[in-house]
């Protein structure tokens, strides 16, 4: 059994010179679509990790950046019958997506606020607008490379419109309304307790139970103990969510990883990412 597995793995090894396009995204439509789908999967995973909450503030960040994607005014409707735009925002290595503005057409409204730590040295973001499609790959209709205003790092809030590029030409696809604000590292609250301050934890208290003395010849009746209902470690919705994040992963494998991590979503995501990387 072990020898057959090792032979299968050896058969998958590439021997010889690597091709010139190794680990590179090709300029063909297929390669670009593959990158778009991979970015979408990364966005789902990172948003799930963000939903679990921030643990500690990293040491190499300027603060927590808040970006409100309010609305856009687009030049053209590229949909056949309608256009359902949504935004994808990349800050450093972090990717976020807004909800889809169904029937938004040329005037979509999102009003979505995202928060992320701003690494030192990162002074810009890349934003893309896609038209959500039902049966084909989502169509990219506009994009922009936006420099974060310097006054934001000084503590000011900036509400501005930025030009979009697209098929109509550079900075000719319309505008998008963004609101920036930054919370410095010094103002971020740490989740760890302060040194020397006692921390109180809730401890269950066992209450004593008394039973009446037993009379000879009289049957004793004790109160029935209700069995504690155990919550399931995961639900069908959890399985569907993980299956959407990892479409190439077998459902039974996802179940086993969830059970091994006792239903902990963050640990399960990290384990599945490790398995995918392998």
mmCIF file of C-alpha atoms in Angstrom:
data_model
loop_
_atom_site.group_PDB
_atom_site.id
_atom_site.type_symbol
_atom_site.label_atom_id
_atom_site.label_comp_id
_atom_site.label_asym_id
_atom_site.label_seq_id
_atom_site.Cartn_x
_atom_site.Cartn_y
_atom_site.Cartn_z
ATOM 1 C CA UNK A 1 0.000 0.000 0.000
ATOM 2 C CA UNK A 2 2.760 2.416 1.005
ATOM 3 C CA UNK A 3 4.871 1.452 -2.006
ATOM 4 C CA UNK A 4 1.997 2.096 -4.433
ATOM 5 C CA UNK A 5 1.453 5.562 -2.958
ATOM 6 C CA UNK A 6 5.129 6.407 -3.240
ATOM 7 C CA UNK A 7 5.122 5.251 -6.869
ATOM 8 C CA UNK A 8 2.114 7.479 -7.617
ATOM 9 C CA UNK A 9 3.887 10.461 -6.081
ATOM 10 C CA UNK A 10 7.065 9.746 -8.061
ATOM 11 C CA UNK A 11 4.986 9.659 -11.237
ATOM 12 C CA UNK A 12 3.815 13.219 -10.522
ATOM 13 C CA UNK A 13 7.357 14.582 -10.175
ATOM 14 C CA UNK A 14 8.644 16.642 -13.104
ATOM 15 C CA UNK A 15 12.152 15.640 -14.138
ATOM 16 C CA UNK A 16 14.243 17.971 -16.269
ATOM 17 C CA UNK A 17 14.314 21.709 -16.930
ATOM 18 C CA UNK A 18 11.381 23.744 -15.691
ATOM 19 C CA UNK A 19 9.261 25.542 -18.321
ATOM 20 C CA UNK A 20 9.691 29.306 -18.719
ATOM 21 C CA UNK A 21 6.151 29.994 -17.457
ATOM 22 C CA UNK A 22 6.601 27.980 -14.239
ATOM 23 C CA UNK A 23 4.746 29.669 -11.341
ATOM 24 C CA UNK A 24 3.719 32.535 -13.637
ATOM 25 C CA UNK A 25 0.238 33.559 -14.681
ATOM 26 C CA UNK A 26 0.001 33.553 -18.459
ATOM 27 C CA UNK A 27 -1.354 36.521 -20.387
ATOM 28 C CA UNK A 28 -3.994 34.347 -22.055
ATOM 29 C CA UNK A 29 -7.666 34.726 -21.046
ATOM 30 C CA UNK A 30 -7.491 31.285 -19.389
ATOM 31 C CA UNK A 31 -4.555 32.337 -17.218
ATOM 32 C CA UNK A 32 -6.216 35.614 -16.234
ATOM 33 C CA UNK A 33 -9.455 33.817 -15.360
ATOM 34 C CA UNK A 34 -7.475 31.383 -13.214
ATOM 35 C CA UNK A 35 -5.917 34.299 -11.309
ATOM 36 C CA UNK A 36 -9.332 35.917 -10.839
ATOM 37 C CA UNK A 37 -10.799 32.700 -9.407
ATOM 38 C CA UNK A 38 -7.791 32.234 -7.111
ATOM 39 C CA UNK A 39 -8.143 35.815 -5.808
ATOM 40 C CA UNK A 40 -11.818 35.150 -5.104
ATOM 41 C CA UNK A 41 -10.962 32.022 -3.102
ATOM 42 C CA UNK A 42 -8.280 33.874 -1.128
ATOM 43 C CA UNK A 43 -10.763 36.659 -0.391
ATOM 44 C CA UNK A 44 -13.261 34.169 1.073
ATOM 45 C CA UNK A 45 -10.610 32.544 3.251
ATOM 46 C CA UNK A 46 -9.261 35.840 4.558
ATOM 47 C CA UNK A 47 -12.731 37.168 5.294
ATOM 48 C CA UNK A 48 -13.475 34.020 7.291
ATOM 49 C CA UNK A 49 -10.281 34.538 9.248
ATOM 50 C CA UNK A 50 -11.183 38.184 9.834
ATOM 51 C CA UNK A 51 -14.622 37.149 11.130
ATOM 52 C CA UNK A 52 -12.858 35.131 13.835
ATOM 53 C CA UNK A 53 -11.415 38.392 15.203
ATOM 54 C CA UNK A 54 -7.955 39.936 15.483
ATOM 55 C CA UNK A 55 -5.739 38.356 18.117
ATOM 56 C CA UNK A 56 -2.733 40.641 18.616
ATOM 57 C CA UNK A 57 -1.573 43.741 16.775
ATOM 58 C CA UNK A 58 1.414 42.930 14.527
ATOM 59 C CA UNK A 59 4.594 44.878 15.168
ATOM 60 C CA UNK A 60 5.259 45.919 11.558
ATOM 61 C CA UNK A 61 2.062 47.905 10.891
ATOM 62 C CA UNK A 62 1.261 51.612 10.846
ATOM 63 C CA UNK A 63 -2.246 51.053 12.249
ATOM 64 C CA UNK A 64 -5.662 49.722 11.358
ATOM 65 C CA UNK A 65 -6.924 51.079 8.047
ATOM 66 C CA UNK A 66 -10.661 51.522 7.494
ATOM 67 C CA UNK A 67 -11.885 51.708 3.893
ATOM 68 C CA UNK A 68 -15.530 52.431 3.094
ATOM 69 C CA UNK A 69 -16.469 51.494 -0.471
ATOM 70 C CA UNK A 70 -19.542 53.694 -0.886
ATOM 71 C CA UNK A 71 -20.615 53.823 -4.545
ATOM 72 C CA UNK A 72 -19.429 54.196 -8.132
ATOM 73 C CA UNK A 73 -20.452 56.098 -11.252
ATOM 74 C CA UNK A 74 -19.532 53.933 -14.245
ATOM 75 C CA UNK A 75 -19.355 55.018 -17.868
ATOM 76 C CA UNK A 76 -20.955 52.008 -19.545
ATOM 77 C CA UNK A 77 -23.253 49.068 -18.776
ATOM 78 C CA UNK A 78 -21.501 45.935 -20.064
ATOM 79 C CA UNK A 79 -24.317 43.530 -19.192
ATOM 80 C CA UNK A 80 -26.602 42.080 -21.849
ATOM 81 C CA UNK A 81 -29.754 42.610 -19.780
ATOM 82 C CA UNK A 82 -28.421 43.892 -16.458
ATOM 83 C CA UNK A 83 -25.142 44.456 -14.622
ATOM 84 C CA UNK A 84 -24.464 43.298 -11.036
ATOM 85 C CA UNK A 85 -21.197 44.957 -9.940
ATOM 86 C CA UNK A 86 -19.086 44.147 -6.895
ATOM 87 C CA UNK A 87 -15.660 45.395 -5.763
ATOM 88 C CA UNK A 88 -12.470 43.556 -4.895
ATOM 89 C CA UNK A 89 -9.906 45.480 -2.826
ATOM 90 C CA UNK A 90 -6.291 44.405 -2.351
ATOM 91 C CA UNK A 91 -4.155 46.008 0.384
ATOM 92 C CA UNK A 92 -0.713 44.423 0.514
ATOM 93 C CA UNK A 93 -1.369 40.670 0.596
ATOM 94 C CA UNK A 94 -4.915 41.053 1.943
ATOM 95 C CA UNK A 95 -7.950 40.777 -0.353
ATOM 96 C CA UNK A 96 -11.524 41.826 0.438
ATOM 97 C CA UNK A 97 -14.767 41.812 -1.529
ATOM 98 C CA UNK A 98 -17.954 43.843 -1.205
ATOM 99 C CA UNK A 99 -21.441 42.368 -1.554
ATOM 100 C CA UNK A 100 -22.884 42.382 -5.057
ATOM 101 C CA UNK A 101 -25.030 45.392 -5.992
ATOM 102 C CA UNK A 102 -27.724 43.514 -7.916
ATOM 103 C CA UNK A 103 -29.133 45.575 -10.787
ATOM 104 C CA UNK A 104 -26.661 48.297 -9.822
ATOM 105 C CA UNK A 105 -25.786 48.834 -13.494
ATOM 106 C CA UNK A 106 -23.793 52.074 -13.921
ATOM 107 C CA UNK A 107 -24.622 53.428 -10.436
ATOM 108 C CA UNK A 108 -23.897 50.651 -7.907
ATOM 109 C CA UNK A 109 -24.108 51.342 -4.169
ATOM 110 C CA UNK A 110 -22.221 49.108 -1.723
ATOM 111 C CA UNK A 111 -21.711 51.065 1.528
ATOM 112 C CA UNK A 112 -19.282 48.355 2.656
ATOM 113 C CA UNK A 113 -16.625 49.141 5.271
ATOM 114 C CA UNK A 114 -13.581 46.897 5.519
ATOM 115 C CA UNK A 115 -10.783 47.043 8.083
ATOM 116 C CA UNK A 116 -7.270 45.695 7.826
ATOM 117 C CA UNK A 117 -3.853 46.326 9.317
ATOM 118 C CA UNK A 118 -1.769 48.627 7.109
ATOM 119 C CA UNK A 119 1.803 47.254 6.858
ATOM 120 C CA UNK A 120 4.670 49.692 7.059
ATOM 121 C CA UNK A 121 5.775 50.714 3.573
ATOM 122 C CA UNK A 122 2.392 50.043 1.932
ATOM 123 C CA UNK A 123 0.975 53.349 0.682
ATOM 124 C CA UNK A 124 -1.534 52.253 -1.976
ATOM 125 C CA UNK A 125 -4.299 49.778 -2.780
ATOM 126 C CA UNK A 126 -5.596 48.112 -5.931
ATOM 127 C CA UNK A 127 -9.338 48.043 -6.553
ATOM 128 C CA UNK A 128 -11.276 46.150 -9.226
ATOM 129 C CA UNK A 129 -14.961 46.161 -10.174
ATOM 130 C CA UNK A 130 -16.493 42.961 -11.553
ATOM 131 C CA UNK A 131 -19.836 42.176 -13.129
ATOM 132 C CA UNK A 132 -21.146 39.030 -11.422
ATOM 133 C CA UNK A 133 -22.158 36.367 -13.952
ATOM 134 C CA UNK A 134 -24.287 33.282 -13.338
ATOM 135 C CA UNK A 135 -22.922 30.823 -15.894
ATOM 136 C CA UNK A 136 -19.566 32.308 -16.926
ATOM 137 C CA UNK A 137 -16.531 33.831 -15.235
ATOM 138 C CA UNK A 138 -17.192 37.239 -13.673
ATOM 139 C CA UNK A 139 -16.279 40.067 -16.046
ATOM 140 C CA UNK A 140 -13.763 42.690 -14.893
ATOM 141 C CA UNK A 141 -15.096 46.057 -16.009
ATOM 142 C CA UNK A 142 -12.992 48.665 -14.147
ATOM 143 C CA UNK A 143 -9.883 48.997 -12.005
ATOM 144 C CA UNK A 144 -7.656 51.565 -10.339
ATOM 145 C CA UNK A 145 -4.354 51.799 -8.457
ATOM 146 C CA UNK A 146 -5.098 54.305 -5.675
ATOM 147 C CA UNK A 147 -2.511 55.974 -3.458
ATOM 148 C CA UNK A 148 -3.622 56.338 0.164
ATOM 149 C CA UNK A 149 -3.662 60.091 0.946
ATOM 150 C CA UNK A 150 -0.862 61.181 3.282
ATOM 151 C CA UNK A 151 -3.299 63.097 5.502
ATOM 152 C CA UNK A 152 -4.916 59.759 6.413
ATOM 153 C CA UNK A 153 -1.732 58.721 8.230
ATOM 154 C CA UNK A 154 -1.936 61.997 10.145
ATOM 155 C CA UNK A 155 -5.302 60.954 11.599
ATOM 156 C CA UNK A 156 -7.668 62.695 9.179
ATOM 157 C CA UNK A 157 -10.652 61.091 7.421
ATOM 158 C CA UNK A 158 -10.684 61.465 3.636
ATOM 159 C CA UNK A 159 -13.899 61.196 1.586
ATOM 160 C CA UNK A 160 -13.054 61.442 -2.109
ATOM 161 C CA UNK A 161 -13.866 60.230 -5.635
ATOM 162 C CA UNK A 162 -11.177 58.385 -7.610
ATOM 163 C CA UNK A 163 -10.914 57.807 -11.371
ATOM 164 C CA UNK A 164 -11.319 54.294 -12.799
ATOM 165 C CA UNK A 165 -9.647 52.738 -15.834
ATOM 166 C CA UNK A 166 -11.162 50.110 -18.124
ATOM 167 C CA UNK A 167 -12.052 49.292 -21.705
ATOM 168 C CA UNK A 168 -12.860 52.930 -22.396
ATOM 169 C CA UNK A 169 -9.259 53.870 -21.572
ATOM 170 C CA UNK A 170 -7.111 54.999 -18.662
ATOM 171 C CA UNK A 171 -9.146 56.963 -16.095
ATOM 172 C CA UNK A 172 -12.148 56.966 -18.478
ATOM 173 C CA UNK A 173 -14.317 54.196 -16.989
ATOM 174 C CA UNK A 174 -15.947 56.359 -14.310
ATOM 175 C CA UNK A 175 -15.291 57.170 -10.652
ATOM 176 C CA UNK A 176 -15.586 55.442 -7.288
ATOM 177 C CA UNK A 177 -16.293 56.989 -3.878
ATOM 178 C CA UNK A 178 -13.975 55.825 -1.058
ATOM 179 C CA UNK A 179 -13.638 56.942 2.572
ATOM 180 C CA UNK A 180 -10.282 56.401 4.333
ATOM 181 C CA UNK A 181 -9.408 56.577 8.024
ATOM 182 C CA UNK A 182 -6.530 55.150 10.063
ATOM 183 C CA UNK A 183 -6.345 54.185 13.733
ATOM 184 C CA UNK A 184 -2.702 54.404 14.917
ATOM 185 C CA UNK A 185 -1.079 51.456 16.655
ATOM 186 C CA UNK A 186 -0.872 53.429 19.908
ATOM 187 C CA UNK A 187 -4.677 53.657 20.072
ATOM 188 C CA UNK A 188 -5.388 50.011 19.335
ATOM 189 C CA UNK A 189 -6.478 48.068 22.386
ATOM 190 C CA UNK A 190 -4.583 44.896 23.099
ATOM 191 C CA UNK A 191 -6.629 41.865 24.005
ATOM 192 C CA UNK A 192 -4.092 40.541 26.506
ATOM 193 C CA UNK A 193 -4.684 41.442 30.223
ATOM 194 C CA UNK A 194 -2.398 43.969 31.851
ATOM 195 C CA UNK A 195 0.487 42.668 33.956
ATOM 196 C CA UNK A 196 -0.264 42.599 37.688
ATOM 197 C CA UNK A 197 -4.031 42.934 37.277
ATOM 198 C CA UNK A 198 -5.959 39.920 38.566
ATOM 199 C CA UNK A 199 -8.279 38.310 36.034
ATOM 200 C CA UNK A 200 -11.539 36.757 37.201
ATOM 201 C CA UNK A 201 -12.814 33.663 35.438
ATOM 202 C CA UNK A 202 -16.263 32.161 35.730
ATOM 203 C CA UNK A 203 -15.975 28.845 37.597
ATOM 204 C CA UNK A 204 -18.907 26.434 37.812
ATOM 205 C CA UNK A 205 -20.066 25.784 41.387
ATOM 206 C CA UNK A 206 -21.282 22.326 42.368
ATOM 207 C CA UNK A 207 -24.416 22.547 44.523
ATOM 208 C CA UNK A 208 -24.829 19.831 47.206
ATOM 209 C CA UNK A 209 -27.789 17.465 46.810
ATOM 210 C CA UNK A 210 -29.572 15.851 49.749
ATOM 211 C CA UNK A 211 -31.647 12.695 49.594
ATOM 212 C CA UNK A 212 -34.183 11.561 52.223
ATOM 213 C CA UNK A 213 -33.232 8.624 54.443
ATOM 214 C CA UNK A 214 -34.193 5.228 53.109
ATOM 215 C CA UNK A 215 -37.149 3.558 54.882
ATOM 216 C CA UNK A 216 -37.094 -0.237 55.004
ATOM 217 C CA UNK A 217 -39.460 -1.786 52.457
ATOM 218 C CA UNK A 218 -40.249 1.532 50.742
ATOM 219 C CA UNK A 219 -38.922 2.037 47.210
ATOM 220 C CA UNK A 220 -36.830 5.144 46.824
ATOM 221 C CA UNK A 221 -37.526 7.528 43.928
ATOM 222 C CA UNK A 222 -34.804 9.906 42.863
ATOM 223 C CA UNK A 223 -35.322 12.901 40.543
ATOM 224 C CA UNK A 224 -34.653 12.093 36.932
ATOM 225 C CA UNK A 225 -31.501 13.646 35.572
ATOM 226 C CA UNK A 226 -31.958 15.290 32.188
ATOM 227 C CA UNK A 227 -29.102 14.380 29.856
ATOM 228 C CA UNK A 228 -27.146 17.392 28.648
ATOM 229 C CA UNK A 229 -27.730 18.155 24.996
ATOM 230 C CA UNK A 230 -24.478 18.378 23.122
ATOM 231 C CA UNK A 231 -24.218 20.949 20.386
ATOM 232 C CA UNK A 232 -23.050 19.560 17.045
ATOM 233 C CA UNK A 233 -19.464 20.395 16.199
ATOM 234 C CA UNK A 234 -20.562 21.688 12.793
ATOM 235 C CA UNK A 235 -23.678 22.175 10.699
ATOM 236 C CA UNK A 236 -24.551 21.593 7.068
ATOM 237 C CA UNK A 237 -24.145 25.323 6.460
ATOM 238 C CA UNK A 238 -20.588 25.112 7.826
ATOM 239 C CA UNK A 239 -19.814 22.269 5.425
ATOM 240 C CA UNK A 240 -21.258 24.245 2.506
ATOM 241 C CA UNK A 241 -19.186 27.290 3.472
ATOM 242 C CA UNK A 242 -15.960 25.273 3.598
ATOM 243 C CA UNK A 243 -16.842 23.510 0.335
ATOM 244 C CA UNK A 244 -17.260 26.920 -1.350
ATOM 245 C CA UNK A 245 -13.856 27.991 -0.028
ATOM 246 C CA UNK A 246 -12.138 24.756 -1.084
ATOM 247 C CA UNK A 247 -14.083 23.431 -4.113
ATOM 248 C CA UNK A 248 -11.350 20.940 -5.028
ATOM 249 C CA UNK A 249 -11.307 19.362 -1.558
ATOM 250 C CA UNK A 250 -13.356 16.199 -0.981
ATOM 251 C CA UNK A 251 -16.321 16.685 1.377
ATOM 252 C CA UNK A 252 -15.324 13.703 3.533
ATOM 253 C CA UNK A 253 -11.870 15.216 4.011
ATOM 254 C CA UNK A 254 -13.431 18.514 5.131
ATOM 255 C CA UNK A 255 -15.637 16.617 7.606
ATOM 256 C CA UNK A 256 -12.684 14.742 9.085
ATOM 257 C CA UNK A 257 -10.641 17.948 9.468
ATOM 258 C CA UNK A 258 -13.599 19.687 11.156
ATOM 259 C CA UNK A 259 -14.023 16.789 13.567
ATOM 260 C CA UNK A 260 -10.309 16.661 14.315
ATOM 261 C CA UNK A 261 -10.383 20.383 15.197
ATOM 262 C CA UNK A 262 -13.564 19.998 17.285
ATOM 263 C CA UNK A 263 -15.490 22.339 14.975
ATOM 264 C CA UNK A 264 -12.990 25.212 15.307
ATOM 265 C CA UNK A 265 -13.347 27.105 12.023
ATOM 266 C CA UNK A 266 -10.073 29.027 12.162
ATOM 267 C CA UNK A 267 -8.022 25.887 12.884
ATOM 268 C CA UNK A 268 -9.885 24.041 10.143
ATOM 269 C CA UNK A 269 -9.143 26.786 7.587
ATOM 270 C CA UNK A 270 -5.432 26.739 8.472
ATOM 271 C CA UNK A 271 -5.333 22.930 8.201
ATOM 272 C CA UNK A 272 -7.105 22.918 4.827
ATOM 273 C CA UNK A 273 -4.812 25.668 3.516
ATOM 274 C CA UNK A 274 -1.811 23.562 4.538
ATOM 275 C CA UNK A 275 -3.264 20.515 2.783
ATOM 276 C CA UNK A 276 -3.979 22.579 -0.353
ATOM 277 C CA UNK A 277 -0.430 23.936 -0.396
ATOM 278 C CA UNK A 278 0.954 20.425 -0.234
#
